[in-house]
Short mmCIF file of C-alpha atoms in Angstrom, two decimals:
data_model
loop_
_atom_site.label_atom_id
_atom_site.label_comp_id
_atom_site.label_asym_id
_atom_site.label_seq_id
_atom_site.Cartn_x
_atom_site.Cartn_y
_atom_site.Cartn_z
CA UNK A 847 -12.19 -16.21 -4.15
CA UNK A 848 -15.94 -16.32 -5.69
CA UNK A 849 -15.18 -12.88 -7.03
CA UNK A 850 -18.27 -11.43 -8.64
CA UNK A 851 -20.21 -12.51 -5.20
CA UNK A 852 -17.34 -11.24 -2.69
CA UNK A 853 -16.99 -7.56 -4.15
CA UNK A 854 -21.04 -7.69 -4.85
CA UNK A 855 -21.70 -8.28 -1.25
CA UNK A 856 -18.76 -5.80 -0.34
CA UNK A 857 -20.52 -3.06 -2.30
CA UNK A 858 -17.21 -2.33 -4.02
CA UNK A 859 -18.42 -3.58 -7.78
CA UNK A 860 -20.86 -0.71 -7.86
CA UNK A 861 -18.34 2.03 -6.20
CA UNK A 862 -17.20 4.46 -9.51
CA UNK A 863 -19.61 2.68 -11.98
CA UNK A 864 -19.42 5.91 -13.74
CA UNK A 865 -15.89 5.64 -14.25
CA UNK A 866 -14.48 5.39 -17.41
CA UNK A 867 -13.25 1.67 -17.68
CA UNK A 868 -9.31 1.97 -18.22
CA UNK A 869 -6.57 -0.75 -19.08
CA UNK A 870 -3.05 -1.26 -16.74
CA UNK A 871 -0.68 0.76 -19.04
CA UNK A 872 -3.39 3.44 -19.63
CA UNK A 873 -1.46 6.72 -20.77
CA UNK A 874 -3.28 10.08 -21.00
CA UNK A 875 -1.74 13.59 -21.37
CA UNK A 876 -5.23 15.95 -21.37
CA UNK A 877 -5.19 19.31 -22.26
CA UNK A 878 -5.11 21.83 -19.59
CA UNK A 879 -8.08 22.85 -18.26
CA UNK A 880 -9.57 26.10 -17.54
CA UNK A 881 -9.60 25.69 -13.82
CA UNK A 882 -9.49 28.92 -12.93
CA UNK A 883 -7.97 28.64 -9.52
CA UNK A 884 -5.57 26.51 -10.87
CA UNK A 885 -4.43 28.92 -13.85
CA UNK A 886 -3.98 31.77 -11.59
CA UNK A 887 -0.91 29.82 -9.93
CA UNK A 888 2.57 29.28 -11.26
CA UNK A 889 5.22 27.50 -9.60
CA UNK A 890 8.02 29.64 -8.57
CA UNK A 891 9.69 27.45 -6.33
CA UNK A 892 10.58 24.07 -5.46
CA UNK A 893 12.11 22.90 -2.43
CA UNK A 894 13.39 19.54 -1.14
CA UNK A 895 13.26 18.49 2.54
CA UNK A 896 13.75 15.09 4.63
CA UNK A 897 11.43 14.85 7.68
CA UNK A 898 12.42 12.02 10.49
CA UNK A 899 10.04 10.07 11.68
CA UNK A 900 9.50 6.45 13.36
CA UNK A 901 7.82 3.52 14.44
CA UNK A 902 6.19 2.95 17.40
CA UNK A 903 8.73 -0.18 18.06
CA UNK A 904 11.92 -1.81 16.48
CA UNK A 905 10.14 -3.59 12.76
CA UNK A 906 12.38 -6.99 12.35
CA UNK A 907 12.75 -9.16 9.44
CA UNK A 908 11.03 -10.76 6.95
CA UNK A 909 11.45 -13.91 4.73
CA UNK A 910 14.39 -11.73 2.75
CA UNK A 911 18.18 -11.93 3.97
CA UNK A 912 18.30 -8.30 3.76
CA UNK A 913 16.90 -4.93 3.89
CA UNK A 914 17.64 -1.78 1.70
CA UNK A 915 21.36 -1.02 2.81
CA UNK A 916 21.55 -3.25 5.72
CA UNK A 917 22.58 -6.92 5.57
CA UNK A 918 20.69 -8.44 8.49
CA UNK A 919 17.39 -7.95 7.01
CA UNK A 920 15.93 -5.47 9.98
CA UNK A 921 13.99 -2.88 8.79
CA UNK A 922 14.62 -0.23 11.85
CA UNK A 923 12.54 2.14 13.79
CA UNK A 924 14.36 5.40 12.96
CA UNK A 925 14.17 6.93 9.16
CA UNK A 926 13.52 9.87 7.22
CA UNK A 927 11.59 10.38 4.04
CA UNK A 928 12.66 12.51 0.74
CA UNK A 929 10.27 15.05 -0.16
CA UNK A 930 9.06 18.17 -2.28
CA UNK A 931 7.74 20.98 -1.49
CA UNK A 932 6.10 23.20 -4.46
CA UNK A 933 5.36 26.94 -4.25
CA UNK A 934 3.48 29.23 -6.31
CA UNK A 935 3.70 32.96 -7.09
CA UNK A 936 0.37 33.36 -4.91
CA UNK A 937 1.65 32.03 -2.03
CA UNK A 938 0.00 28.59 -2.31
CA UNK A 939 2.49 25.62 -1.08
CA UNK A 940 2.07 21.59 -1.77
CA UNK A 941 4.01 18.99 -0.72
CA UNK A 942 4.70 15.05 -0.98
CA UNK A 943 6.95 12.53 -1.01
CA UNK A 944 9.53 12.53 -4.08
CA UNK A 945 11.45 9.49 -3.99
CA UNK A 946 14.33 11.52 -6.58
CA UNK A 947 15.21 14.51 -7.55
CA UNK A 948 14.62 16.35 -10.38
CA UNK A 949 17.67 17.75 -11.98
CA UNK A 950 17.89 21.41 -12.24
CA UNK A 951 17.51 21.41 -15.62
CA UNK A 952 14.36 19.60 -15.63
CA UNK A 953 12.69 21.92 -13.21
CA UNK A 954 13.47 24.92 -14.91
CA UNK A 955 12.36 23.25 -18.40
CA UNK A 956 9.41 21.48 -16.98
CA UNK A 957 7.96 22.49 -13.70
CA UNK A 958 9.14 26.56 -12.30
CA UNK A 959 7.01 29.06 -14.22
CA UNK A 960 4.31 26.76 -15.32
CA UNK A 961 0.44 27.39 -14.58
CA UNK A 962 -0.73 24.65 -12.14
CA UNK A 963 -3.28 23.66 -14.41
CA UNK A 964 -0.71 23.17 -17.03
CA UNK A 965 0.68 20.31 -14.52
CA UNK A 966 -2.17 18.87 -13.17
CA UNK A 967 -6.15 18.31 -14.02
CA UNK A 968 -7.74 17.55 -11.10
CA UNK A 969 -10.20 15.30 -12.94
CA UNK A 970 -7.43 12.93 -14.13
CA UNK A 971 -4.75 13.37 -12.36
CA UNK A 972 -0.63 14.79 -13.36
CA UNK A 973 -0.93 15.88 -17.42
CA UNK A 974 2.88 14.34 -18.31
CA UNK A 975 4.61 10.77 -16.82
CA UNK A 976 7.57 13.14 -16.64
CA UNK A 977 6.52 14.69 -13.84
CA UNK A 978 5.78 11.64 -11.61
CA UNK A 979 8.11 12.43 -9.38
CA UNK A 980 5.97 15.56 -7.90
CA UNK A 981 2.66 13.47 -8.20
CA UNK A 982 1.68 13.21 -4.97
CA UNK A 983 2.80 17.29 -3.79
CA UNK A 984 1.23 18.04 -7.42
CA UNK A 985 -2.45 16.58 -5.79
CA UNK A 986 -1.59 18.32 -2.62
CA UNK A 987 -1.32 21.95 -4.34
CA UNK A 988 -4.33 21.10 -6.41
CA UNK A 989 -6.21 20.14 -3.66
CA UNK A 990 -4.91 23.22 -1.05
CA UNK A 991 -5.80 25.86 -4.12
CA UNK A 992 -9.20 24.62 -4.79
CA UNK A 993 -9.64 24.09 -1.20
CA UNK A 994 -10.58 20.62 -1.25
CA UNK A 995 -9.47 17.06 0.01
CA UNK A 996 -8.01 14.74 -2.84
CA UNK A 997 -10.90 12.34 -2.59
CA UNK A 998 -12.97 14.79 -3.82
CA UNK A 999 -11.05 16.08 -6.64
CA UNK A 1000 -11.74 12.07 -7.77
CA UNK A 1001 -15.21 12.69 -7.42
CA UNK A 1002 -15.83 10.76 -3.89
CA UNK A 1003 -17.44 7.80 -5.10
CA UNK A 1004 -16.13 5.64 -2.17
CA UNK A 1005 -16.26 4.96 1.47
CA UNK A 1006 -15.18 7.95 3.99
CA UNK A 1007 -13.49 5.39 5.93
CA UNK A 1008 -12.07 2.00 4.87
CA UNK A 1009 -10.65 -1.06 6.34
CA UNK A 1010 -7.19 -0.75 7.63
CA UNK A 1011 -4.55 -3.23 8.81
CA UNK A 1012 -1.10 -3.21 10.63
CA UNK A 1013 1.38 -3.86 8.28
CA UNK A 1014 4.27 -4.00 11.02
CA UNK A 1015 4.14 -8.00 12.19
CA UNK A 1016 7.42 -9.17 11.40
CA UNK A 1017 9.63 -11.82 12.59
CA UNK A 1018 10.01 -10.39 15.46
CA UNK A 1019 11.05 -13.19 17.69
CA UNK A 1020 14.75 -13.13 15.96
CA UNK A 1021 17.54 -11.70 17.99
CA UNK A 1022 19.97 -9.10 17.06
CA UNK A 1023 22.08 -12.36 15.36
CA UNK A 1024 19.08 -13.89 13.55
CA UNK A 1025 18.68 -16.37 15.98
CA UNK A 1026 15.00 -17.73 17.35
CA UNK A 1027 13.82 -16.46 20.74
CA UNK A 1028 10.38 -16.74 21.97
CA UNK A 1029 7.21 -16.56 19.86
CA UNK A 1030 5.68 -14.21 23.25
CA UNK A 1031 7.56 -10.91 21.21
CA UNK A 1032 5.09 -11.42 18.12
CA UNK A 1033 2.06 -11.67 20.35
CA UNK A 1034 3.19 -8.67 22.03
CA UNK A 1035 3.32 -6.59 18.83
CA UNK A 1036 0.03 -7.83 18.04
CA UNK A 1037 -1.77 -6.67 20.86
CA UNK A 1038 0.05 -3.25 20.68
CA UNK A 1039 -1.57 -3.27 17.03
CA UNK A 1040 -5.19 -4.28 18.53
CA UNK A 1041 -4.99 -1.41 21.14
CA UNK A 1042 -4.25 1.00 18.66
CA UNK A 1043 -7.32 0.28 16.84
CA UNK A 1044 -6.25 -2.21 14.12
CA UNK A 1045 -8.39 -5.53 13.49
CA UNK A 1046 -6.68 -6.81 10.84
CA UNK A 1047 -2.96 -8.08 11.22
CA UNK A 1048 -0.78 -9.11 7.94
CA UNK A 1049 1.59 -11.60 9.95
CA UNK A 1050 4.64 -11.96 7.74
CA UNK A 1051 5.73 -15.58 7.38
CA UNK A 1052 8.60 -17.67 4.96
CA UNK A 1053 10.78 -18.15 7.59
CA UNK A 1054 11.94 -21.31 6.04
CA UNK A 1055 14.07 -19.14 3.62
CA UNK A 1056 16.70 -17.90 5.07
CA UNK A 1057 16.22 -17.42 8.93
CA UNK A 1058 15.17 -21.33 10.15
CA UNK A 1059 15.81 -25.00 8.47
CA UNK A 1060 13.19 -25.47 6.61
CA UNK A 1061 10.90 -27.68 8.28
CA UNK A 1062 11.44 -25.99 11.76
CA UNK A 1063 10.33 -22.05 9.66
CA UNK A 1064 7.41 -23.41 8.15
CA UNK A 1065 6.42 -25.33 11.39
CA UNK A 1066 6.86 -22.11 13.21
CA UNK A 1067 5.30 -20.24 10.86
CA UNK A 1068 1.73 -22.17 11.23
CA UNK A 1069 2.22 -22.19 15.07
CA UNK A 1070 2.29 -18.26 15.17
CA UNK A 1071 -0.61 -18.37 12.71
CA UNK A 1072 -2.58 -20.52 15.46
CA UNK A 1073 -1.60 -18.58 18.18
CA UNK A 1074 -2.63 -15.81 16.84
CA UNK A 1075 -6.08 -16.86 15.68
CA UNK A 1076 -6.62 -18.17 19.27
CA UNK A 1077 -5.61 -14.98 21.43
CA UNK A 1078 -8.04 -12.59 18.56
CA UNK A 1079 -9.93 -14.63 16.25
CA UNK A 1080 -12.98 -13.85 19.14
CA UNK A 1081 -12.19 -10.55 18.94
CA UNK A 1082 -13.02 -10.00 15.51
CA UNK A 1083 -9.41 -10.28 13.53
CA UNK A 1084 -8.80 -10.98 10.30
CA UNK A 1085 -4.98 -12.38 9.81
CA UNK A 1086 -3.59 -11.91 6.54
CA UNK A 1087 -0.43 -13.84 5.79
CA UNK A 1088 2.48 -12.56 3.50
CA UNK A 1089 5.62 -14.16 2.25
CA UNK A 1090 7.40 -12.13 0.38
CA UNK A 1091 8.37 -14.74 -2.00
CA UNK A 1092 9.56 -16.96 0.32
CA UNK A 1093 8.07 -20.34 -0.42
CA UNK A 1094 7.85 -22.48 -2.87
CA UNK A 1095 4.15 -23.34 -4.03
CA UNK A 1096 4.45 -26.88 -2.27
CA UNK A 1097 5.23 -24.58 0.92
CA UNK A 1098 1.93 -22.50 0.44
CA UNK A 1099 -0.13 -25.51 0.31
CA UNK A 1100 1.42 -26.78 3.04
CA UNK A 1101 1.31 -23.98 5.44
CA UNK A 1102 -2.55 -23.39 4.70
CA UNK A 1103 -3.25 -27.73 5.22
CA UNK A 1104 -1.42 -26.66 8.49
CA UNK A 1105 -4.13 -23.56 9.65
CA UNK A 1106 -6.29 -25.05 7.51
CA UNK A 1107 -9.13 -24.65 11.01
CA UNK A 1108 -8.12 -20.51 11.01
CA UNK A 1109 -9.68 -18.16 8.40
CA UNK A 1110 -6.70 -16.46 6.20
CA UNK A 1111 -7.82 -13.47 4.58
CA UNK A 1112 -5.73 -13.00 2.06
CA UNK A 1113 -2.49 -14.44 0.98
CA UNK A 1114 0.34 -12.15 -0.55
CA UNK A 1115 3.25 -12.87 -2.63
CA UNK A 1116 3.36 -16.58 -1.70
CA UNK A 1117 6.31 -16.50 -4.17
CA UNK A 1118 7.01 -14.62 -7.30
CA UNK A 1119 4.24 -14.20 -9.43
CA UNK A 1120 4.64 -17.30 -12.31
CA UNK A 1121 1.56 -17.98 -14.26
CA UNK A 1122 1.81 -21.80 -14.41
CA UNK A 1123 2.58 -22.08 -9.82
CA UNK A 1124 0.00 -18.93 -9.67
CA UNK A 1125 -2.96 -21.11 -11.45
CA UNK A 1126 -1.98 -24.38 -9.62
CA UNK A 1127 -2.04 -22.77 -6.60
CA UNK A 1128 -5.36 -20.59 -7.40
CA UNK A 1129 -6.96 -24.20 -8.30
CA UNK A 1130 -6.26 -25.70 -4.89
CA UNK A 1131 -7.52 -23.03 -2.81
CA UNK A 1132 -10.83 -23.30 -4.49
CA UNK A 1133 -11.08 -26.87 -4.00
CA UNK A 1134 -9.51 -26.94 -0.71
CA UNK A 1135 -11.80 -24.33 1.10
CA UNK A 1136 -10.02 -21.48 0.30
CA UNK A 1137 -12.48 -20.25 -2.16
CA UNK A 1138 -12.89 -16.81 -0.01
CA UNK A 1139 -8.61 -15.85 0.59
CA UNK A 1140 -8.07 -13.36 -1.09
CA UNK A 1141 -4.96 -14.08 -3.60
CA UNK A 1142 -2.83 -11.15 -4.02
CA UNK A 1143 0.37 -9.99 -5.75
CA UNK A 1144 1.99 -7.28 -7.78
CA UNK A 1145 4.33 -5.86 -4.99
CA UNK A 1146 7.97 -6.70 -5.68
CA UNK A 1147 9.99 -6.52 -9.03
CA UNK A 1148 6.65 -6.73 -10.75
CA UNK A 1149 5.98 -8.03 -14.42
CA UNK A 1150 3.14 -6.38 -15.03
CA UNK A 1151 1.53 -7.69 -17.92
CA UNK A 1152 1.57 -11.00 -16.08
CA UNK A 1153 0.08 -9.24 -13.02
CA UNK A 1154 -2.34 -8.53 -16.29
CA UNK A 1155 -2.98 -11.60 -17.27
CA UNK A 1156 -3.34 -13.25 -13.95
CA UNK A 1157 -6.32 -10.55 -13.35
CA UNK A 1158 -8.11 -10.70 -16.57
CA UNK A 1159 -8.11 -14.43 -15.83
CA UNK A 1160 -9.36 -14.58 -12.91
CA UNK A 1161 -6.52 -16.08 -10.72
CA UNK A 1162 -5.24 -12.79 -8.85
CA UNK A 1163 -7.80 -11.12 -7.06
CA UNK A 1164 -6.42 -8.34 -5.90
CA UNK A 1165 -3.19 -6.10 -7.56
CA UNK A 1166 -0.76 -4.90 -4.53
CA UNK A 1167 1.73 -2.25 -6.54
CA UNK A 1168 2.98 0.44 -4.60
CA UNK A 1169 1.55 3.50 -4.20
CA UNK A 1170 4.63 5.88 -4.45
CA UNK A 1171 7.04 3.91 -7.00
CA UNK A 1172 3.50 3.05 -9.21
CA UNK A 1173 2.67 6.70 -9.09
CA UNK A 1174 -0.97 8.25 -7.70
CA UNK A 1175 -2.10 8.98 -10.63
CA UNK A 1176 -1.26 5.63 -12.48
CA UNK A 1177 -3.43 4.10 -9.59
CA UNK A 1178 -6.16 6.42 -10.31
CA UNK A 1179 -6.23 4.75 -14.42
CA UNK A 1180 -5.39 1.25 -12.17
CA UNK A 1181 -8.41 1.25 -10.35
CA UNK A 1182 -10.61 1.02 -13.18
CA UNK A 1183 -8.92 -1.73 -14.77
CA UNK A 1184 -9.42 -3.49 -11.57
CA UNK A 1185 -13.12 -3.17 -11.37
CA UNK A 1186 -13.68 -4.23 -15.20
CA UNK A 1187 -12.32 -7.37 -14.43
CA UNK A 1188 -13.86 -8.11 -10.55
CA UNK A 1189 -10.85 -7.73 -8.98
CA UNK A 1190 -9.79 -5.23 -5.89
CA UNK A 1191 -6.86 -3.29 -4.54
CA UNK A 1192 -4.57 -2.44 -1.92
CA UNK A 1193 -1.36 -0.62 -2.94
CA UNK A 1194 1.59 -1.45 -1.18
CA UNK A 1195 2.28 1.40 1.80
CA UNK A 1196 5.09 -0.63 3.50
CA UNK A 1197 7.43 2.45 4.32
CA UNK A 1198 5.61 5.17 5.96
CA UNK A 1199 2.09 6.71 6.93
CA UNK A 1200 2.52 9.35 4.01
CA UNK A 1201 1.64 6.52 1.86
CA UNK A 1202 -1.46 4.87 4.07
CA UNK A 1203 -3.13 8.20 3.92
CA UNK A 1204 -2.59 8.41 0.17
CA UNK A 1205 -4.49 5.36 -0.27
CA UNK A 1206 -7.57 6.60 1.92
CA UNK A 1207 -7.78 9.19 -0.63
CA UNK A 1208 -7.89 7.10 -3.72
CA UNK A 1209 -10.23 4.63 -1.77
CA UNK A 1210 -12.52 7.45 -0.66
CA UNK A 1211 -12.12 9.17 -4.52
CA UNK A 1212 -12.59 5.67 -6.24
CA UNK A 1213 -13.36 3.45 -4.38
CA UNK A 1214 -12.74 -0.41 -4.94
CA UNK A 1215 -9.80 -0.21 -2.26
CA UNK A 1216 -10.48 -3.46 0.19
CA UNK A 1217 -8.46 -2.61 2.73
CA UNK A 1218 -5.22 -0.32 3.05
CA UNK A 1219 -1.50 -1.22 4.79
CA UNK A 1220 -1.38 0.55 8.07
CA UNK A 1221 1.93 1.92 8.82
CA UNK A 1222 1.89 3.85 11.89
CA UNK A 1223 4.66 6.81 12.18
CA UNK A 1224 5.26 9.22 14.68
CA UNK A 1225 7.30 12.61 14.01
CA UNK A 1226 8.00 15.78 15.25
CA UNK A 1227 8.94 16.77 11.65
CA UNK A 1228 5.29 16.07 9.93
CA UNK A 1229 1.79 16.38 11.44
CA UNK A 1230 0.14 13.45 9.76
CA UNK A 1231 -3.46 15.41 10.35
CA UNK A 1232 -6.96 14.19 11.40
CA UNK A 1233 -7.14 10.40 9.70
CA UNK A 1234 -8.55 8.45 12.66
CA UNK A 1235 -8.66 4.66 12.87
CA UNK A 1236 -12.11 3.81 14.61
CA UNK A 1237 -13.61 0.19 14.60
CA UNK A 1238 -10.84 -1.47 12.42
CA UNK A 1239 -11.83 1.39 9.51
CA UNK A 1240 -8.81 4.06 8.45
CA UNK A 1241 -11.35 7.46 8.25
CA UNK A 1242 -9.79 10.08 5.34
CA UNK A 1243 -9.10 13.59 6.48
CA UNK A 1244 -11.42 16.29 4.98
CA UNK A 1245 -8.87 18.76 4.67
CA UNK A 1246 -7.80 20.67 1.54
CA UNK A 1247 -5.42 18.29 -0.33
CA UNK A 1248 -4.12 15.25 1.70
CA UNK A 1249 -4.82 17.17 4.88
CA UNK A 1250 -1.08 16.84 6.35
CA UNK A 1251 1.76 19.27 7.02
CA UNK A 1252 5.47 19.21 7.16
CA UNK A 1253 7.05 21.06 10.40
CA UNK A 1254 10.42 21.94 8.91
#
């Protein structure tokens, strides 16, 4: 990707020039503030809950053999998601996901009697990595106390809406057994992911590694590419085209010789980052027409200073990391790092819509966000609030804190 020119053009190089330029394993524990909303609040209780929720259809496979607990790889329609609620002795109540639990100790040494402020300064985000677990409800509080959305408490230097994609195209022509049916179930998803609003898809492909002989997954793999460019490429989608480690860096270049007449947008964890495969394989798309796919990684059992290295140099373009497991405020020092050195982001949302609407915060707060993982959810357990997606672009709620609300 020409870089400098792509996130010129984009407007994204000039989003948050006033921000402080930060490094990837920035550490900062401010002083409190003297926010005086926020020092008028102590927590007095904290509460854990699981809301259910699900996707609008079955999500299959990808290019791994398995899935969290379950051995045939399917990731499900039907989950809940851990998550804290935070209370203070004014009545005030925040919430987000908490992927652990604190022990009891910790809470009553760390969090339950502390000023909010003493936890959290809304100009930089959570004051102590201990308490990354309550990052996201810690934003939430600030934000529902100072009556404000997120994206302003990061000083709104981005776009109030921002390019949003499904993130939900998997394999999904595999039977209950693993076993090939017809590529028509794909298409299907796809244009259930157009009528919702989406114009970007991220089609997940490395089917070569475990679920077809080789030839045959990678052969099938550009066919759905194809097909896909030919039912919506005139209908203004962008396919982006993830692997999830699954091929080899002979694989990559052969899969994008074999679309090499459809546009690619980006292309994600081809296989696992490697500095040597990463630069080879950075080389050939520039001299191979590729010059404008984006190149992305950082996702999956990350090293980060390599992710590091691979950005300062110029070969990744864009850093994936989650959202939750990074932490929201760790993106919020990320971000900056990013822009120094031309480069873009799009944490990782795979999982739920908590996380999507996360990211429309730190894009709207930041900005430098390119586009953000769609993950639609429906629940009777958690209003998601009033994000819309209009015209391919994910538009941030304006509510105090991330503008959603548990039901239980």
């Amino acid at each position: 990707m020409n870089r400098r020119k792509y996130i010129v053009n984009t407007g994204l190089l000039t989003c948050g020039a006033n921000i402080a330029t930060g490094d990837l394993f920035a550490q900062e524990n401010p002083p409190a503030t003297q926010h005086a909303d926020l020092s008028d609040h102590r927590i007095d209780k904290v509460e854990y809950v699981s809301p259910k929720y699900h996707y609008p259809r079955l999500v299959g496979r990808n290019s791994k053999s398995t899935h969290g607990s379950r051995k045939d790889g399917i990731h499900g329609q039907h989950h809940d998601v851990q998550c804290v609620k935070l209370y203070t002795d004014q009545g005030a109540m925040g919430w987000g996901r908490a992927k652990k639990r604190l022990k009891d100790k910790d809470l009553q040494e760390t969090i339950l009697g502390k000023k909010v402020n003493e936890l959290i300064i809304p100009e930089k985000g959570i004051r102590d990595d201990a308490h990354r677990l309550l990052d996201p409800a810690l934003h939430d509080l600030a934000g529902v106390i100072l009556n404000k959305p997120v994206y302003k408490m990061l000083g709104a230097h981005g776009p109030k809406a921002t390019s949003v994609y499904s993130g939900m195209i998997y394999f999904d022509e595999l039977d209950a057994d693993g076993k090939p049916t017809s590529l028509d179930k794909v298409m299907k998803n796809c244009q259930w992911d157009y009528d919702y609003g989406y114009r970007k898809f991220k089609v997940k492909i490395g089917r070569s590694k475990n679920w077809y002989p080789h030839d045959e997954g990678l052969k099938t793999d550009i066919k759905l590419i194809k097909m896909i460019h030919d039912e919506f490429g005139d209908k203004g989608v962008d396919i982006l085209v993830d692997a999830n480690d699954g091929y080899s860096l002979q694989d990559t270049i052969d899969f994008l010789k074999g679309v090499e007449d459809v546009p690619i947008y980006w292309v994600e964890e081809p296989f696992h980052e490697d500095l040597e495969k990463s630069r080879a394989l950075k080389k050939w798309m520039m001299a191979n027409g590729r010059e404008n796919t984006i190149y992305c990684d950082g996702e999956a059992n990350i090293d980060y200073p390599l992710v590091e290295k691979m950005i300062i140099e110029g070969t990744l373009d864009m850093h994936l990391t989650d959202i939750a497991n990074y932490g929201f405020t760790r993106w919020r020092r990320l971000i900056p790092f990013l822009r120094k050195h031309k480069a873009v982001a799009s944490p990782h949302a795979w999982g739920d819509m908590l996380k999507t609407h996360y990211i429309s915060h730190l894009s709207t707060g930041l900005g430098n966000v390119l586009t953000i993982e769609g993950v639609t959810c429906i629940s009777d357990e958690i209003d998601f609030g009033d994000y819309k997606i209009k015209d391919g672009k994910l538009h941030v709620s304006n509510k105090p804190g991330f503008g959603m609300k548990l039901l239980i």
